[in-house]
Amino acid sequence: MKDLLAGKKFVIMGVANKRSIAWGIAQSLHNAGATLIFTYQGERFKKSVEELVETLGQETNYLISCDVTNDEDIEQAFNQIKEQVGTIHGLAHCIAFAKKEELEGEYVNTSREGYALAHDISAYSLVAVSKAAKPLMTEGGSILTMTYLGGERVVTNYNVMGVAKAALDASVRYLAADLGKYNIRVNAISAGPIRTLAAKGIGDFNSIFKVIEEKAPLRRSVDTSDVGDTAAFLMSNMSRGITGEIIHVDAGYNILGLS
Ligand code: NAD
């Protein structure tokens, strides 16, 4: 897998710390020989992302601020990426947010503002960054986002984030249909639960792990390297016939009915 992505350049959006799924993806893509450009949410994250990226030992570290709630920020970030590296071959969108109070109790209590915010950051942002990345993907390539089973089924406390993931999943299909003619593929990985900063916000998240370890076909939970290696496959030419797809990297948990 060492040279799978040699000579290719990918934008990684959503590293917050070393537990981030985006960081697992970055490590796998780096190990496959890719050059990586990182965007982070704002100054608060700059130092920790900078320190992590240094550990990769890339010749040049590309680090760009991009708050996805702001169209100007997105435009500026992708202009900067164009200036710094020119063509890119893909993008990993690993971004989501909902207010903590919307991730517990009953979905029926979701506020209008909380609903809009969760959808803006967690679903619309994929559309916005795909639009911004398209002109830089002159050789085609692969766009990848992160979703969760809570977009397909009801998962306790996931609430508005589940509804936003359903919108994200549908967006993957519509974007894949639009961008296929430019040889740009769009897919999602539906990851099983992983202990990250974002996951901490979900009420009673820890109790999910026990169920997964007992019931998932592989009898284990997944980690960011499981997701990262699937991302490397999706970014590579090996997955050239796959688009508009949601690939579950969840130790098989999603196939279960009542058991
Ligand atoms: P994380 O907290 O490490 O990453 C979330 C990222 O979103 C952070 O880097 C944060 O800075 C970024 N973000 C939030 N608001 C933003 C904004 N306005 N502009 C730019 N960036 C913003 O957590 P994670 O679990 O690695 O999450 C990555 C993705 O994986 C999310 O889409 C999440 O829903 C998804 N996911 C996570 C799990 C899990 O169990 N952890 C499972 C399935 C899917």
Coordinates of C-alpha atoms and ligand atoms in Angstrom, one line a residue:
M1 CA 0.0 0.0 0.0
K2 CA 3.1 2.2 0.2
D3 CA 2.8 3.9 -3.2
L4 CA -1.0 3.5 -3.7
L5 CA -1.5 7.3 -3.5
A6 CA 2.0 8.5 -4.5
G7 CA 1.9 11.8 -6.4
K8 CA -1.7 12.5 -5.3
K9 CA -2.8 15.5 -3.2
F10 CA -5.8 15.4 -0.8
V11 CA -7.5 18.0 1.4
I12 CA -8.3 16.7 4.9
M13 CA -11.0 18.7 6.7
G14 CA -11.8 18.1 10.4
V15 CA -8.7 17.2 12.3
A16 CA -9.3 18.5 15.9
N17 CA -6.9 16.2 17.7
K18 CA -5.2 12.8 17.5
R19 CA -8.4 11.0 18.2
S20 CA -10.2 12.6 15.2
I21 CA -11.3 10.3 12.4
A22 CA -9.8 12.8 10.0
W23 CA -6.4 12.1 11.6
G24 CA -6.8 8.4 11.1
I25 CA -7.6 9.1 7.5
A26 CA -4.6 11.4 7.2
Q27 CA -2.2 8.7 8.6
S28 CA -3.5 6.1 6.2
L29 CA -3.3 8.4 3.2
H30 CA 0.2 9.6 4.2
N31 CA 1.3 5.9 4.6
A32 CA 0.0 5.4 1.0
G33 CA 2.3 8.1 -0.2
A34 CA -0.1 11.1 -0.6
T35 CA 0.6 14.7 0.0
L36 CA -1.9 16.2 2.4
I37 CA -3.4 19.7 2.9
F38 CA -5.2 20.2 6.2
T39 CA -8.0 22.6 7.0
Y40 CA -9.0 23.3 10.6
Q41 CA -12.0 25.1 12.2
G42 CA -10.2 28.3 13.3
E43 CA -7.4 29.6 15.5
R44 CA -8.5 27.5 18.5
F45 CA -7.4 24.4 16.7
K46 CA -4.4 25.7 14.8
K47 CA -1.7 24.8 17.3
S48 CA -2.8 21.2 18.0
V49 CA -3.3 20.5 14.3
E50 CA 0.1 22.0 13.5
E51 CA 1.8 19.8 16.1
L52 CA 0.1 16.7 14.8
V53 CA 0.9 17.4 11.2
E54 CA 4.6 17.9 12.0
T55 CA 4.7 14.3 13.2
L56 CA 4.0 13.2 9.6
G57 CA 7.3 14.6 8.4
Q58 CA 5.9 15.9 5.1
E59 CA 8.3 18.1 3.1
T60 CA 5.9 21.0 3.3
N61 CA 3.0 21.3 5.8
Y62 CA -0.1 22.9 4.3
L63 CA -2.4 24.2 7.0
I64 CA -5.4 26.4 6.2
S65 CA -8.1 27.8 8.4
C66 CA -11.7 27.1 7.2
D67 CA -14.9 27.5 9.2
V68 CA -17.5 25.8 7.0
T69 CA -20.3 28.0 8.3
N70 CA -18.8 30.9 6.4
D71 CA -18.9 31.0 2.5
E72 CA -16.0 33.6 2.3
D73 CA -13.9 31.3 4.5
I74 CA -14.5 28.4 2.2
E75 CA -13.7 30.5 -0.9
Q76 CA -10.5 31.9 0.7
A77 CA -9.4 28.4 1.9
F78 CA -9.7 26.8 -1.6
N79 CA -8.1 29.8 -3.3
Q80 CA -5.2 29.3 -0.9
I81 CA -5.1 25.6 -1.7
K82 CA -5.1 26.4 -5.4
E83 CA -2.2 28.8 -5.0
Q84 CA -0.2 26.4 -2.9
V85 CA -0.7 23.1 -4.6
G86 CA -2.7 23.6 -7.8
T87 CA -4.6 20.4 -8.7
I88 CA -6.0 18.2 -5.9
H89 CA -7.2 14.6 -6.3
G90 CA -9.7 14.4 -3.5
L91 CA -11.1 15.7 -0.2
A92 CA -12.0 14.1 3.1
H93 CA -14.9 15.9 4.8
C94 CA -14.9 14.8 8.4
I95 CA -17.0 17.6 9.9
A96 CA -20.2 17.6 12.0
F97 CA -21.7 19.6 14.9
A98 CA -24.9 19.8 16.9
K99 CA -25.6 21.5 20.2
K100 CA -25.1 19.2 23.2
E101 CA -28.6 19.8 24.4
E102 CA -30.0 18.5 21.1
L103 CA -28.1 15.2 21.5
E104 CA -30.0 13.9 24.5
G105 CA -33.6 13.4 25.4
E106 CA -36.3 13.3 22.8
Y107 CA -35.9 14.3 19.1
V108 CA -39.3 15.9 19.2
N109 CA -37.9 18.7 21.3
T110 CA -35.3 19.8 18.7
S111 CA -35.3 23.6 18.3
R112 CA -35.6 25.3 14.9
E113 CA -32.2 26.9 15.5
G114 CA -30.5 23.6 16.6
Y115 CA -32.0 21.8 13.6
A116 CA -30.6 24.5 11.2
L117 CA -27.2 24.6 12.8
A118 CA -26.7 20.8 12.7
H119 CA -27.8 20.7 9.1
D120 CA -25.7 23.6 8.1
I121 CA -22.4 22.3 9.6
S122 CA -23.0 18.6 9.2
A123 CA -24.7 18.3 5.8
Y124 CA -24.7 21.5 3.8
S125 CA -21.0 22.0 4.3
L126 CA -20.3 18.9 2.1
V127 CA -22.1 20.6 -0.8
A128 CA -20.3 23.9 -0.2
V129 CA -16.8 22.3 -0.1
S130 CA -17.5 20.0 -3.0
K131 CA -18.4 23.1 -5.1
A132 CA -15.2 24.8 -4.0
A133 CA -13.0 21.7 -4.6
K134 CA -14.4 20.9 -8.1
P135 CA -12.4 23.5 -10.1
L136 CA -9.2 22.1 -8.4
M137 CA -10.0 18.5 -9.3
T138 CA -9.0 18.9 -12.9
E139 CA -7.9 15.2 -13.2
G140 CA -11.0 13.9 -11.5
G141 CA -10.8 12.3 -8.1
S142 CA -12.6 11.2 -5.0
I143 CA -14.7 13.1 -2.4
L144 CA -15.4 11.3 0.9
T145 CA -17.5 12.2 3.9
M146 CA -18.3 10.5 7.2
T147 CA -21.7 9.3 8.2
Y148 CA -23.3 7.1 10.9
L149 CA -26.0 4.5 11.2
G150 CA -28.1 7.1 13.0
G151 CA -29.0 8.5 9.6
E152 CA -30.6 5.2 8.5
R153 CA -32.1 4.0 11.8
V154 CA -33.1 5.5 15.1
V155 CA -30.2 5.6 17.5
T156 CA -31.0 6.8 21.0
N157 CA -29.8 10.4 21.7
Y158 CA -28.4 10.8 18.2
N159 CA -31.6 12.8 17.3
V160 CA -31.0 15.8 15.1
M161 CA -27.6 14.5 14.1
G162 CA -29.3 11.4 12.7
V163 CA -31.6 13.6 10.6
A164 CA -28.6 15.6 9.4
K165 CA -26.7 12.4 8.5
A166 CA -29.7 11.3 6.4
A167 CA -29.5 14.6 4.5
L168 CA -25.7 14.1 4.1
D169 CA -26.3 10.5 2.8
A170 CA -28.8 11.9 0.2
S171 CA -26.3 14.6 -0.7
V172 CA -23.7 12.0 -1.4
R173 CA -26.0 10.5 -4.0
Y174 CA -27.0 13.8 -5.6
L175 CA -23.3 15.1 -5.7
A176 CA -22.2 11.7 -7.2
A177 CA -24.8 12.1 -9.9
D178 CA -23.6 15.7 -10.7
L179 CA -19.9 15.2 -10.5
G180 CA -19.5 11.8 -12.1
K181 CA -19.2 13.4 -15.6
Y182 CA -16.0 15.1 -14.3
N183 CA -14.7 11.8 -13.1
I184 CA -15.2 12.9 -9.5
R185 CA -16.6 10.2 -7.3
V186 CA -18.4 11.0 -4.0
N187 CA -18.8 8.4 -1.3
A188 CA -19.4 8.1 2.5
I189 CA -18.0 5.9 5.1
S190 CA -20.5 5.0 7.8
A191 CA -18.2 4.3 10.8
G192 CA -19.1 2.4 13.9
P193 CA -18.8 4.4 17.2
I194 CA -15.3 5.7 18.0
R195 CA -14.4 7.8 21.1
T196 CA -13.7 11.3 19.7
L197 CA -14.4 14.8 20.7
A198 CA -17.6 15.0 18.6
A199 CA -18.8 11.6 20.0
K200 CA -18.3 12.9 23.6
G201 CA -21.3 15.3 23.0
I202 CA -23.7 12.4 22.4
G203 CA -25.7 11.4 25.5
D204 CA -24.7 8.1 27.1
F205 CA -22.4 7.3 24.1
N206 CA -20.3 4.9 26.2
S207 CA -23.0 2.4 26.7
I208 CA -23.1 1.8 22.9
F209 CA -19.6 0.3 22.9
K210 CA -20.6 -2.6 25.1
V211 CA -23.4 -3.5 22.8
I212 CA -21.1 -3.3 19.7
E213 CA -18.5 -5.5 21.3
E214 CA -21.0 -8.1 22.3
K215 CA -23.2 -8.1 19.1
A216 CA -21.3 -6.9 16.1
P217 CA -20.3 -9.8 13.8
L218 CA -16.6 -9.1 14.3
R219 CA -17.2 -8.8 18.1
R220 CA -15.3 -5.5 18.4
S221 CA -15.6 -1.8 17.8
V222 CA -13.7 -0.1 15.1
D223 CA -10.9 2.5 15.3
T224 CA -9.7 5.4 13.2
S225 CA -7.2 3.1 11.4
D226 CA -10.0 0.9 10.2
V227 CA -11.7 4.0 8.7
G228 CA -8.4 5.4 7.5
D229 CA -7.5 2.3 5.4
T230 CA -11.0 2.2 3.8
A231 CA -10.6 5.9 3.0
A232 CA -7.2 5.2 1.3
F233 CA -9.0 2.6 -0.8
L234 CA -11.8 5.1 -1.7
M235 CA -9.3 7.8 -2.6
S236 CA -7.3 5.4 -4.8
N237 CA -7.9 4.1 -8.3
M238 CA -8.7 0.7 -6.8
S239 CA -12.2 2.0 -6.1
R240 CA -12.6 3.7 -9.5
G241 CA -16.0 2.0 -10.2
I242 CA -17.6 3.1 -6.9
T243 CA -19.6 6.3 -6.5
G244 CA -22.7 7.5 -4.6
E245 CA -22.1 4.7 -2.1
I246 CA -22.2 4.4 1.7
I247 CA -19.6 1.9 2.9
H248 CA -20.1 0.6 6.5
V249 CA -16.9 0.3 8.5
D250 CA -18.6 -0.9 11.7
A251 CA -17.5 -4.5 12.3
G252 CA -20.7 -5.5 10.5
Y253 CA -23.1 -4.1 13.2
N254 CA -25.5 -2.5 10.6
I255 CA -26.6 -5.9 9.2
L256 CA -28.2 -7.1 12.4
G257 CA -31.9 -7.2 13.1
L258 CA -33.3 -8.2 16.4
S259 CA -30.9 -10.6 18.1
Ligands
NAD1 P1 -13.9 15.3 15.9 O1 -14.5 16.1 17.0 O2 -12.5 14.9 16.1 O3 -14.1 15.9 14.5 C1 -15.2 16.8 14.2 C2 -14.5 18.0 13.4 O4 -15.6 18.9 13.0 C3 -13.6 18.8 14.3 O5 -12.3 18.8 13.7 C4 -14.2 20.2 14.3 O6 -13.3 21.2 14.3 C5 -15.0 20.1 12.9 N1 -16.0 21.2 12.8 C6 -17.1 21.4 13.6 N2 -17.7 22.5 13.2 C7 -16.9 23.1 12.2 C8 -17.0 24.3 11.4 N3 -18.0 25.2 11.6 N4 -16.1 24.5 10.5 C9 -15.0 23.6 10.3 N5 -14.9 22.5 11.0 C10 -15.8 22.2 12.0 O7 -14.9 14.0 15.8 P2 -15.0 12.8 14.8 O8 -15.8 11.7 15.5 O9 -13.7 12.5 14.2 O10 -15.9 13.4 13.7 C11 -15.6 13.4 12.3 C12 -16.8 13.0 11.4 O11 -17.0 11.6 11.7 C13 -18.1 13.6 11.8 O12 -18.9 13.9 10.6 C14 -18.8 12.6 12.6 O13 -20.2 12.8 12.6 C15 -18.4 11.4 11.9 N6 -18.6 10.1 12.6 C16 -18.1 9.9 13.9 C17 -18.3 8.7 14.5 C18 -17.8 8.5 15.9 O14 -18.3 7.6 16.6 N7 -16.9 9.3 16.4 C19 -19.1 7.7 13.9 C20 -19.5 7.9 12.6 C21 -19.3 9.1 12.0

